[in-house]
Amino acid sequence: MALEIPEVVIDRLPVYGRALDLLKQQGREVVNSQELGERLGVTPAQIRKDLSYFGRFGKQGRGYNVARLLDELNQILGLTREWSMVLVGVGQLGRAILAYDGFTPQGFRIIAAFDDDPNIIGTTVDGHLITSVDELAATLLERHAEIGIVAVPGATAQGVIDSMVASGVKAILNYAPIAAQAPPHVRIKDIDPVLALQSMTFYIKDQD
Amino acid sequence: MALEIPEVVIDRLPVYGRALDLLKQQGREVVNSQELGERLGVTPAQIRKDLSYFGRFGKQGRGYNVARLLDELNQILGLTREWSMVLVGVGQLGRAILAYDGFTPQGFRIIAAFDDDPNIIGTTVDGHLITSVDELAATLLERHAEIGIVAVPGATAQGVIDSMVASGVKAILNYAPIAAQAPPHVRIKDIDPVLALQSMTFYIKDQD
DNA sequence: GCTACATTGTGCGCGCGTGCGCAATCACGA
DNA sequence: TCGTGATTGCGCACGCGCGCACAATGTAGC
């Protein structure tokens, strides 16, 4: 049945999950695809189709049980466990990532942070002792981490990614402004505000 | 001819532009679609098709003049001018955004920064005097800005977005973890590392 | 100037994602 | 227990984006 699920579908599931989380906090027990769709700017059919890839979670005539559907989505996405991450690059951006309080509640924990600046190595940032990037591989041998975060300048980013891949990291969140290369079995997502800005200007450049 | 250009195409153009920029810095004068595609993980046909929406920029048998194509792309995307931005939210994330040196070289300048914390208002961060968010509208009346950056917690983000829209901002870069709503004439792009992580775990949760 | 070669620009078909529309199904009230 | 109303799950068709494959076209060498 669910042998080939489009990546766009997977990308939308966390969005549904976040909305359900909010509804749950508000004490809502049931929600239908129409209301969920309105909140997220998605058609109700889209939501129902997406969910149907994984099973039948709703009840006709009522809708979806909020807590139940949220649990199902977390199960599907693998969010019922903790995920360990390593951060490379403790500049201004890296510090903001270390300080960000949105990862932990969702089960993502930074277990080690690395840099190549001797002035930073050995210091403690937000409770994390900064280690030399040369020890990345050694550290990952004893303390396993599935996810790597790249917050270094573009020039050194690909090298960092290669090291992570070699050390068995399975997914990478890349903040560096490069077209990162990785083997097929390693997932990569880019966070790139400049690209986002540069495509928006196309649409607004001729307004008023 | 170019009456309806897919948004995915527009999203790829800045990626091409960045690669061309790099090639130009390396002194390359000509590049063909095959090499460009290999560097970016895109098929050569994709690149040629995308570019054909806007004109004929290549020469058969040779390829594309790097500097020429880069200029054309910048023209198409509206990157030949400066863009003014306002930032709302000067917490850890906002500070990292203010400190980020990747915006200015691409023509994006933050002209004002706002927060609602009395302890922060009046201070100077990276050369920017932090103003009360209550003065957002008034400030935008005298100093025009086309783009808004939202770096506040999710709970207050939609309100900030509404204010920006009311003040004539035409594009918004949203770092808050919400499904932001805005009228159709205002472009929005979300920067959301947690969503990126939560979709990647789907693919890596059953590995090894 | 002519030939051989390389690379673009694009018509076309394939495949996939989206949303419509309806039958199936469940809750609830009488 | 039965009927009514609401909402899901999903078959199907439409439309769009992607990439193939080839003709068009420019380059370079002789």
Short mmCIF file of C-alpha atoms (C1' of nucleotides) in Angstrom, two decimals:
data_model
loop_
_atom_site.label_atom_id
_atom_site.label_comp_id
_atom_site.label_asym_id
_atom_site.label_seq_id
_atom_site.Cartn_x
_atom_site.Cartn_y
_atom_site.Cartn_z
CA MET A 1 0.00 0.00 0.00
CA ALA A 2 2.13 2.83 1.31
CA LEU A 3 5.18 1.89 -0.71
CA GLU A 4 6.01 5.20 -2.31
CA ILE A 5 5.03 8.28 -0.37
CA PRO A 6 5.74 11.64 -2.01
CA GLU A 7 8.25 13.77 -0.16
CA VAL A 8 5.88 16.75 -0.23
CA VAL A 9 3.47 14.70 1.84
CA ILE A 10 6.14 13.97 4.45
CA ASP A 11 7.01 17.65 4.52
CA ARG A 12 3.41 18.56 5.35
CA LEU A 13 2.94 16.07 8.21
CA PRO A 14 4.94 18.09 10.76
CA VAL A 15 2.83 21.12 9.87
CA TYR A 16 -0.31 19.15 10.68
CA GLY A 17 1.33 17.94 13.85
CA ARG A 18 2.09 21.44 15.02
CA ALA A 19 -1.50 22.57 14.47
CA LEU A 20 -2.79 19.53 16.34
CA ASP A 21 -0.41 20.27 19.19
CA LEU A 22 -1.87 23.73 19.48
CA LEU A 23 -5.45 22.42 19.37
CA LYS A 24 -4.60 19.89 22.05
CA GLN A 25 -3.22 22.60 24.31
CA GLN A 26 -6.45 24.50 23.81
CA GLY A 27 -8.37 21.49 25.05
CA ARG A 28 -9.94 20.56 21.73
CA GLU A 29 -10.73 16.86 21.41
CA VAL A 30 -11.98 16.64 17.85
CA VAL A 31 -11.19 18.51 14.64
CA ASN A 32 -12.29 17.98 11.05
CA SER A 33 -10.24 18.35 7.91
CA GLN A 34 -12.01 21.56 6.93
CA GLU A 35 -11.06 23.51 10.05
CA LEU A 36 -7.55 22.10 10.05
CA GLY A 37 -7.19 23.12 6.43
CA GLU A 38 -8.39 26.66 7.06
CA ARG A 39 -5.86 27.12 9.85
CA LEU A 40 -3.01 25.96 7.67
CA GLY A 41 -3.99 27.30 4.26
CA VAL A 42 -4.37 23.81 2.84
CA THR A 43 -7.42 22.21 1.20
CA PRO A 44 -9.30 19.66 3.31
CA ALA A 45 -8.93 17.09 0.53
CA GLN A 46 -5.18 17.50 0.68
CA ILE A 47 -5.11 16.68 4.36
CA ARG A 48 -7.37 13.65 4.03
CA LYS A 49 -5.37 12.36 1.07
CA ASP A 50 -2.09 12.81 2.88
CA LEU A 51 -3.31 10.94 5.94
CA SER A 52 -4.77 8.14 3.84
CA TYR A 53 -1.26 7.12 2.84
CA PHE A 54 -0.77 5.85 6.36
CA GLY A 55 -4.14 4.58 7.53
CA ARG A 56 -7.64 5.56 8.52
CA PHE A 57 -7.47 7.84 11.51
CA GLY A 58 -10.78 9.70 11.28
CA LYS A 59 -14.40 8.91 12.04
CA GLN A 60 -17.05 9.75 9.47
CA GLY A 61 -19.49 12.32 10.67
CA ARG A 62 -17.15 13.57 13.41
CA GLY A 63 -13.62 14.16 12.26
CA TYR A 64 -10.30 13.35 13.87
CA ASN A 65 -9.52 12.82 17.53
CA VAL A 66 -6.85 15.45 18.14
CA ALA A 67 -4.70 13.53 20.62
CA ARG A 68 -4.99 10.28 18.69
CA LEU A 69 -4.04 11.81 15.34
CA LEU A 70 -1.14 13.68 16.91
CA ASP A 71 0.17 10.43 18.35
CA GLU A 72 -0.17 8.70 14.99
CA LEU A 73 1.73 11.46 13.21
CA ASN A 74 4.50 11.39 15.80
CA GLN A 75 4.71 7.64 15.35
CA ILE A 76 4.87 7.95 11.56
CA LEU A 77 7.54 10.64 11.64
CA GLY A 78 9.63 8.92 14.28
CA LEU A 79 9.08 11.65 16.86
CA THR A 80 8.32 9.36 19.79
CA ARG A 81 11.99 9.09 20.63
CA GLU A 82 14.79 11.56 21.36
CA TRP A 83 17.17 12.59 18.60
CA SER A 84 20.76 13.55 19.28
CA MET A 85 22.41 16.30 17.26
CA VAL A 86 25.90 17.73 16.91
CA LEU A 87 26.51 21.35 16.01
CA VAL A 88 29.53 22.54 14.07
CA GLY A 89 30.15 26.29 14.05
CA VAL A 90 29.73 28.37 17.17
CA GLY A 91 29.72 31.87 15.71
CA GLN A 92 26.80 34.21 16.15
CA LEU A 93 24.49 31.83 14.28
CA GLY A 94 25.71 28.77 16.16
CA ARG A 95 25.13 30.54 19.47
CA ALA A 96 21.59 31.38 18.48
CA ILE A 97 21.04 27.72 17.61
CA LEU A 98 22.47 26.61 20.96
CA ALA A 99 20.23 29.08 22.75
CA TYR A 100 17.09 28.22 20.77
CA ASP A 101 14.50 26.67 23.04
CA GLY A 102 12.37 25.19 20.27
CA PHE A 103 14.39 22.03 19.69
CA THR A 104 14.24 20.39 23.11
CA PRO A 105 10.43 20.29 23.54
CA GLN A 106 10.25 18.43 20.23
CA GLY A 107 12.82 15.88 21.27
CA PHE A 108 15.87 17.24 19.48
CA ARG A 109 18.90 17.63 21.72
CA ILE A 110 22.32 19.06 20.92
CA ILE A 111 24.82 16.78 22.62
CA ALA A 112 28.04 18.39 21.41
CA ALA A 113 29.23 21.59 19.77
CA PHE A 114 32.39 22.12 17.73
CA ASP A 115 34.38 24.98 16.26
CA ASP A 116 37.80 25.58 14.73
CA ASP A 117 38.54 28.86 16.49
CA PRO A 118 41.13 28.35 19.29
CA ASN A 119 39.64 31.32 21.12
CA ILE A 120 36.29 29.57 21.37
CA ILE A 121 37.42 25.99 21.93
CA GLY A 122 37.35 25.15 25.61
CA THR A 123 34.80 27.81 26.49
CA THR A 124 31.26 27.02 27.54
CA VAL A 125 28.27 28.36 25.62
CA ASP A 126 24.79 27.79 27.01
CA GLY A 127 26.02 24.84 29.02
CA HIS A 128 27.90 23.29 26.10
CA LEU A 129 31.67 22.86 26.21
CA ILE A 130 32.99 23.78 22.78
CA THR A 131 35.30 21.15 21.33
CA SER A 132 37.78 21.32 18.46
CA VAL A 133 36.23 20.28 15.17
CA ASP A 134 39.19 17.92 14.74
CA GLU A 135 37.65 15.74 17.43
CA LEU A 136 34.30 15.45 15.68
CA ALA A 137 34.88 11.91 14.47
CA ALA A 138 36.31 10.74 17.78
CA THR A 139 33.41 12.22 19.71
CA LEU A 140 30.83 10.63 17.45
CA LEU A 141 32.46 7.25 18.03
CA GLU A 142 31.62 7.29 21.71
CA ARG A 143 28.53 9.48 21.76
CA HIS A 144 26.29 8.62 18.84
CA ALA A 145 24.32 11.35 17.09
CA GLU A 146 21.97 10.90 14.16
CA ILE A 147 21.73 14.53 13.06
CA GLY A 148 24.32 17.17 12.27
CA ILE A 149 23.82 20.93 12.17
CA VAL A 150 26.15 22.94 9.96
CA ALA A 151 26.58 26.58 10.98
CA VAL A 152 29.94 27.40 9.48
CA PRO A 153 30.84 29.76 6.60
CA GLY A 154 30.20 28.49 3.08
CA ALA A 155 33.87 27.94 2.32
CA THR A 156 34.31 25.24 4.98
CA ALA A 157 30.81 23.79 4.98
CA GLN A 158 31.28 20.98 2.47
CA GLY A 159 34.26 19.66 4.41
CA VAL A 160 32.24 19.63 7.61
CA ILE A 161 29.42 17.81 5.84
CA ASP A 162 31.83 15.21 4.50
CA SER A 163 33.19 14.62 8.01
CA MET A 164 29.70 14.22 9.40
CA VAL A 165 28.77 11.76 6.69
CA ALA A 166 31.94 9.78 7.32
CA SER A 167 31.07 9.65 11.02
CA GLY A 168 27.68 8.10 10.35
CA VAL A 169 25.41 11.11 10.69
CA LYS A 170 22.16 10.30 8.89
CA ALA A 171 20.59 13.73 8.45
CA ILE A 172 22.03 17.21 8.13
CA LEU A 173 20.51 20.60 8.72
CA ASN A 174 22.62 22.96 6.68
CA TYR A 175 22.66 26.69 7.39
CA ALA A 176 25.61 27.38 5.10
CA PRO A 177 24.88 29.12 1.79
CA ILE A 178 26.09 26.36 -0.49
CA ALA A 179 24.61 23.64 -2.67
CA ALA A 180 25.64 20.85 -0.34
CA GLN A 181 26.52 17.41 -1.68
CA ALA A 182 25.89 14.21 0.26
CA PRO A 183 25.34 10.53 -0.55
CA PRO A 184 21.73 9.46 -1.14
CA HIS A 185 21.36 7.72 2.21
CA VAL A 186 22.01 10.98 4.06
CA ARG A 187 19.14 13.47 4.15
CA ILE A 188 19.94 17.15 3.82
CA LYS A 189 17.74 20.18 4.34
CA ASP A 190 18.98 23.68 3.71
CA ILE A 191 18.03 26.69 5.78
CA ASP A 192 18.82 29.66 3.58
CA PRO A 193 17.23 33.04 4.26
CA VAL A 194 19.07 34.78 1.43
CA LEU A 195 17.67 32.39 -1.19
CA ALA A 196 14.21 32.97 0.27
CA LEU A 197 14.64 36.74 -0.02
CA GLN A 198 16.06 36.55 -3.52
CA SER A 199 13.06 34.67 -4.85
CA MET A 200 10.50 36.89 -3.14
CA THR A 201 11.92 40.01 -4.76
CA PHE A 202 10.88 38.66 -8.15
CA TYR A 203 7.24 39.03 -7.19
CA ILE A 204 7.41 42.38 -5.42
CA LYS A 205 9.82 44.22 -7.67
CA ASP A 206 7.10 45.66 -9.90
CA GLN A 207 4.42 46.41 -7.31
CA ASP A 208 2.62 49.76 -6.81
CA MET B 1 5.42 34.21 -23.76
CA ALA B 2 6.49 34.31 -20.13
CA LEU B 3 3.00 34.85 -18.76
CA GLU B 4 2.84 32.11 -16.16
CA ILE B 5 6.13 31.09 -14.65
CA PRO B 6 6.02 28.27 -12.09
CA GLU B 7 7.10 29.30 -8.61
CA VAL B 8 9.54 26.39 -8.41
CA VAL B 9 11.40 27.94 -11.32
CA ILE B 10 11.67 31.28 -9.54
CA ASP B 11 12.92 29.48 -6.46
CA ARG B 12 15.73 27.87 -8.45
CA LEU B 13 17.00 31.04 -10.12
CA PRO B 14 18.79 32.36 -7.00
CA VAL B 15 20.51 28.99 -6.69
CA TYR B 16 21.81 29.33 -10.22
CA GLY B 17 22.83 32.89 -9.44
CA ARG B 18 24.87 31.83 -6.44
CA ALA B 19 26.74 29.19 -8.43
CA LEU B 20 27.46 31.70 -11.19
CA ASP B 21 28.72 34.17 -8.61
CA LEU B 22 31.18 31.58 -7.36
CA LEU B 23 32.31 30.73 -10.91
CA LYS B 24 32.80 34.41 -11.65
CA GLN B 25 34.98 34.83 -8.57
CA GLN B 26 37.05 31.90 -9.79
CA GLY B 27 37.63 33.69 -13.05
CA ARG B 28 35.51 31.40 -15.21
CA GLU B 29 34.07 33.10 -18.27
CA VAL B 30 31.93 30.35 -19.75
CA VAL B 31 29.95 27.47 -18.29
CA ASN B 32 27.59 24.95 -19.84
CA SER B 33 24.36 23.60 -18.42
CA GLN B 34 25.90 20.20 -17.73
CA GLU B 35 28.63 21.46 -15.40
CA LEU B 36 26.26 23.89 -13.71
CA GLY B 37 23.82 21.06 -13.18
CA GLU B 38 26.42 18.77 -11.67
CA ARG B 39 27.44 21.43 -9.18
CA LEU B 40 23.88 21.99 -8.07
CA GLY B 41 22.40 18.50 -8.31
CA VAL B 42 20.02 19.55 -11.07
CA THR B 43 19.63 18.10 -14.57
CA PRO B 44 21.05 20.21 -17.40
CA ALA B 45 17.67 20.13 -19.14
CA GLN B 46 16.06 21.64 -16.06
CA ILE B 47 18.43 24.58 -16.13
CA ARG B 48 17.97 25.21 -19.84
CA LYS B 49 14.21 24.94 -19.53
CA ASP B 50 14.11 27.33 -16.60
CA LEU B 51 16.21 29.91 -18.40
CA SER B 52 14.14 29.59 -21.57
CA TYR B 53 11.19 31.15 -19.73
CA PHE B 54 13.03 34.44 -19.82
CA GLY B 55 15.05 34.46 -23.01
CA ARG B 56 17.97 32.95 -24.85
CA PHE B 57 21.12 33.59 -22.92
CA GLY B 58 23.42 30.84 -24.17
CA LYS B 59 25.43 30.17 -27.28
CA GLN B 60 25.21 26.79 -28.96
CA GLY B 61 28.44 24.90 -28.92
CA ARG B 62 29.89 27.01 -26.10
CA GLY B 63 27.51 27.49 -23.20
CA TYR B 64 26.70 30.53 -21.11
CA ASN B 65 28.81 33.59 -20.46
CA VAL B 66 29.07 33.56 -16.68
CA ALA B 67 29.01 37.32 -16.06
CA ARG B 68 26.29 37.90 -18.65
CA LEU B 69 23.97 35.21 -17.30
CA LEU B 70 24.51 36.39 -13.74
CA ASP B 71 23.52 39.90 -14.75
CA GLU B 72 20.43 38.63 -16.51
CA LEU B 73 19.33 36.61 -13.48
CA ASN B 74 19.86 39.56 -11.16
CA GLN B 75 17.78 41.66 -13.54
CA ILE B 76 14.99 39.08 -13.64
CA LEU B 77 14.89 38.65 -9.87
CA GLY B 78 15.07 42.37 -9.13
CA LEU B 79 18.46 42.14 -7.48
CA THR B 80 20.03 45.12 -9.21
CA ARG B 81 18.69 47.46 -6.55
CA GLU B 82 18.93 47.67 -2.76
CA TRP B 83 16.13 46.29 -0.61
CA SER B 84 15.28 47.74 2.78
CA MET B 85 14.15 45.45 5.59
CA VAL B 86 12.79 45.90 9.09
CA LEU B 87 13.40 43.36 11.82
CA VAL B 88 10.98 42.70 14.65
CA GLY B 89 12.31 40.66 17.57
CA VAL B 90 15.78 41.22 18.96
CA GLY B 91 16.22 38.14 21.11
CA GLN B 92 19.03 35.70 20.50
CA LEU B 93 17.72 34.91 17.03
CA GLY B 94 17.19 38.56 16.13
CA ARG B 95 20.73 39.37 17.23
CA ALA B 96 22.10 36.63 15.02
CA ILE B 97 20.12 38.08 12.11
CA LEU B 98 21.43 41.58 12.81
CA ALA B 99 24.98 40.23 12.96
CA TYR B 100 24.66 38.08 9.84
CA ASP B 101 26.98 39.37 7.14
CA GLY B 102 25.29 37.52 4.28
CA PHE B 103 22.48 39.98 3.63
CA THR B 104 24.40 43.16 2.81
CA PRO B 105 26.58 41.81 -0.03
CA GLN B 106 23.38 40.70 -1.77
CA GLY B 107 21.75 44.09 -1.41
CA PHE B 108 19.50 43.44 1.57
CA ARG B 109 19.83 46.00 4.34
CA ILE B 110 18.16 46.12 7.74
CA ILE B 111 17.17 49.74 8.30
CA ALA B 112 15.37 49.39 11.64
CA ALA B 113 14.98 46.87 14.43
CA PHE B 114 12.10 46.61 16.93
CA ASP B 115 11.29 44.77 20.13
CA ASP B 116 8.69 44.90 22.90
CA ASP B 117 11.08 44.39 25.80
CA PRO B 118 11.68 47.67 27.69
CA ASN B 119 15.10 46.39 28.74
CA ILE B 120 16.17 46.14 25.12
CA ILE B 121 14.46 49.21 23.67
CA GLY B 122 16.88 52.10 23.47
CA THR B 123 19.96 49.92 23.41
CA THR B 124 22.17 49.53 20.37
CA VAL B 125 22.81 46.13 18.82
CA ASP B 126 25.34 45.85 15.99
CA GLY B 127 24.93 49.50 15.22
CA HIS B 128 21.13 49.37 15.26
CA LEU B 129 19.14 51.39 17.79
CA ILE B 130 16.32 49.17 19.01
CA THR B 131 12.92 50.85 18.84
CA SER B 132 9.62 49.95 20.50
CA VAL B 133 7.47 47.76 18.29
CA ASP B 134 4.63 50.23 18.91
CA GLU B 135 6.46 52.63 16.63
CA LEU B 136 6.69 50.17 13.74
CA ALA B 137 3.92 51.81 11.71
CA ALA B 138 5.18 55.34 12.38
CA THR B 139 8.72 54.43 11.42
CA LEU B 140 7.62 52.78 8.19
CA LEU B 141 5.75 55.95 7.24
CA GLU B 142 8.95 57.96 7.05
CA ARG B 143 11.47 55.27 6.20
CA HIS B 144 10.03 52.92 3.63
CA ALA B 145 10.90 49.21 3.75
CA GLU B 146 9.67 46.53 1.38
CA ILE B 147 10.57 43.49 3.44
CA GLY B 148 9.85 42.49 7.03
CA ILE B 149 11.69 39.91 9.11
CA VAL B 150 9.76 38.26 11.95
CA ALA B 151 11.93 36.88 14.76
CA VAL B 152 9.48 36.88 17.67
CA PRO B 153 7.93 33.93 19.54
CA GLY B 154 5.05 32.15 17.85
CA ALA B 155 2.43 33.60 20.16
CA THR B 156 3.00 37.18 19.00
CA ALA B 157 4.09 36.51 15.44
CA GLN B 158 0.75 36.80 13.65
CA GLY B 159 0.13 40.20 15.24
CA VAL B 160 3.51 41.43 14.06
CA ILE B 161 2.80 40.14 10.56
CA ASP B 162 -0.56 41.93 10.50
CA SER B 163 1.14 45.18 11.52
CA MET B 164 3.74 44.79 8.81
CA VAL B 165 1.09 44.13 6.19
CA ALA B 166 -0.89 47.16 7.33
CA SER B 167 2.25 49.26 7.00
CA GLY B 168 2.77 48.30 3.38
CA VAL B 169 5.45 45.65 3.69
CA LYS B 170 5.38 43.53 0.54
CA ALA B 171 7.33 40.45 1.57
CA ILE B 172 7.92 38.74 4.89
CA LEU B 173 10.62 36.39 6.05
CA ASN B 174 9.07 34.53 8.96
CA TYR B 175 11.24 32.74 11.52
CA ALA B 176 8.35 32.10 13.93
CA PRO B 177 7.02 28.53 14.15
CA ILE B 178 3.48 29.26 12.99
CA ALA B 179 1.40 28.84 9.86
CA ALA B 180 1.40 32.54 9.05
CA GLN B 181 -1.56 34.15 7.31
CA ALA B 182 -1.19 37.10 4.96
CA PRO B 183 -3.14 38.59 2.03
CA PRO B 184 -2.27 37.26 -1.43
CA HIS B 185 -0.35 40.36 -2.49
CA VAL B 186 2.14 39.87 0.34
CA ARG B 187 4.74 37.15 -0.15
CA ILE B 188 5.71 35.03 2.82
CA LYS B 189 8.53 32.55 3.22
CA ASP B 190 8.99 30.55 6.39
CA ILE B 191 12.33 29.63 7.89
CA ASP B 192 11.60 26.72 10.19
CA PRO B 193 14.41 24.39 11.27
CA VAL B 194 12.14 22.27 13.49
CA LEU B 195 9.83 21.40 10.58
CA ALA B 196 12.90 20.49 8.54
CA LEU B 197 14.14 18.17 11.29
CA GLN B 198 10.73 16.60 11.84
CA SER B 199 10.40 15.58 8.21
CA MET B 200 13.94 14.20 7.94
CA THR B 201 13.42 11.85 10.88
CA PHE B 202 10.82 10.00 8.83
CA TYR B 203 13.51 8.82 6.46
CA ILE B 204 16.23 7.99 8.97
CA LYS B 205 14.15 6.44 11.74
CA ASP B 206 14.48 2.90 10.40
CA GLN B 207 18.06 2.95 9.19
CA ASP B 208 20.80 0.42 10.08
"C1'" DG C 1 34.72 29.09 -46.52
"C1'" DC C 2 33.56 24.71 -45.31
"C1'" DT C 3 33.28 20.76 -42.23
"C1'" DA C 4 32.97 18.60 -37.80
"C1'" DC C 5 31.71 19.14 -33.23
"C1'" DA C 6 29.53 20.84 -29.20
"C1'" DT C 7 25.72 22.79 -26.80
"C1'" DT C 8 21.62 25.29 -26.64
"C1'" DG C 9 16.46 25.88 -27.00
"C1'" DT C 10 12.19 23.51 -27.06
"C1'" DG C 11 8.16 20.36 -28.60
"C1'" DC C 12 6.35 16.52 -26.63
"C1'" DG C 13 5.07 12.77 -23.70
"C1'" DC C 14 5.26 10.77 -19.26
"C1'" DG C 15 4.43 10.67 -14.43
"C1'" DC C 16 3.00 12.60 -10.35
"C1'" DG C 17 0.55 15.50 -7.14
"C1'" DT C 18 -3.85 17.88 -6.39
"C1'" DG C 19 -8.59 18.36 -5.72
"C1'" DC C 20 -13.33 16.94 -7.10
"C1'" DG C 21 -17.13 14.24 -6.13
"C1'" DC C 22 -19.32 10.50 -4.23
"C1'" DA C 23 -20.08 6.31 -1.79
"C1'" DA C 24 -19.17 4.42 2.69
"C1'" DT C 25 -19.56 4.96 7.43
"C1'" DC C 26 -20.26 6.71 11.94
"C1'" DA C 27 -22.71 9.59 15.65
"C1'" DC C 28 -26.76 11.11 17.48
"C1'" DG C 29 -31.51 11.87 18.38
"C1'" DA C 30 -36.16 10.36 18.20
"C1'" DT D 1 -34.01 0.54 16.25
"C1'" DC D 2 -34.19 3.42 12.57
"C1'" DG D 3 -33.49 7.73 10.08
"C1'" DT D 4 -30.89 11.96 9.45
"C1'" DG D 5 -26.91 14.59 8.91
"C1'" DA D 6 -22.10 15.15 8.77
"C1'" DT D 7 -17.53 13.86 7.49
"C1'" DT D 8 -14.19 10.65 6.08
"C1'" DG D 9 -11.60 7.71 2.56
"C1'" DC D 10 -10.64 7.29 -2.07
"C1'" DG D 11 -11.25 6.47 -7.33
"C1'" DC D 12 -10.55 9.31 -10.96
"C1'" DA D 13 -9.39 12.95 -14.00
"C1'" DC D 14 -7.14 17.20 -14.72
"C1'" DG D 15 -3.08 19.95 -14.96
"C1'" DC D 16 1.53 20.87 -14.34
"C1'" DG D 17 6.41 20.24 -14.03
"C1'" DC D 18 10.27 17.41 -15.48
"C1'" DG D 19 13.33 15.44 -18.63
"C1'" DC D 20 14.07 13.26 -23.13
"C1'" DA D 21 15.45 13.75 -27.66
"C1'" DC D 22 16.22 16.32 -31.59
"C1'" DA D 23 16.55 20.21 -34.55
"C1'" DA D 24 18.67 24.67 -34.65
"C1'" DT D 25 22.69 27.17 -34.24
"C1'" DG D 26 27.03 28.80 -33.05
"C1'" DT D 27 32.28 27.58 -32.59
"C1'" DA D 28 36.64 26.20 -33.97
"C1'" DG D 29 39.92 24.22 -36.87
"C1'" DC D 30 41.71 23.40 -41.31
#
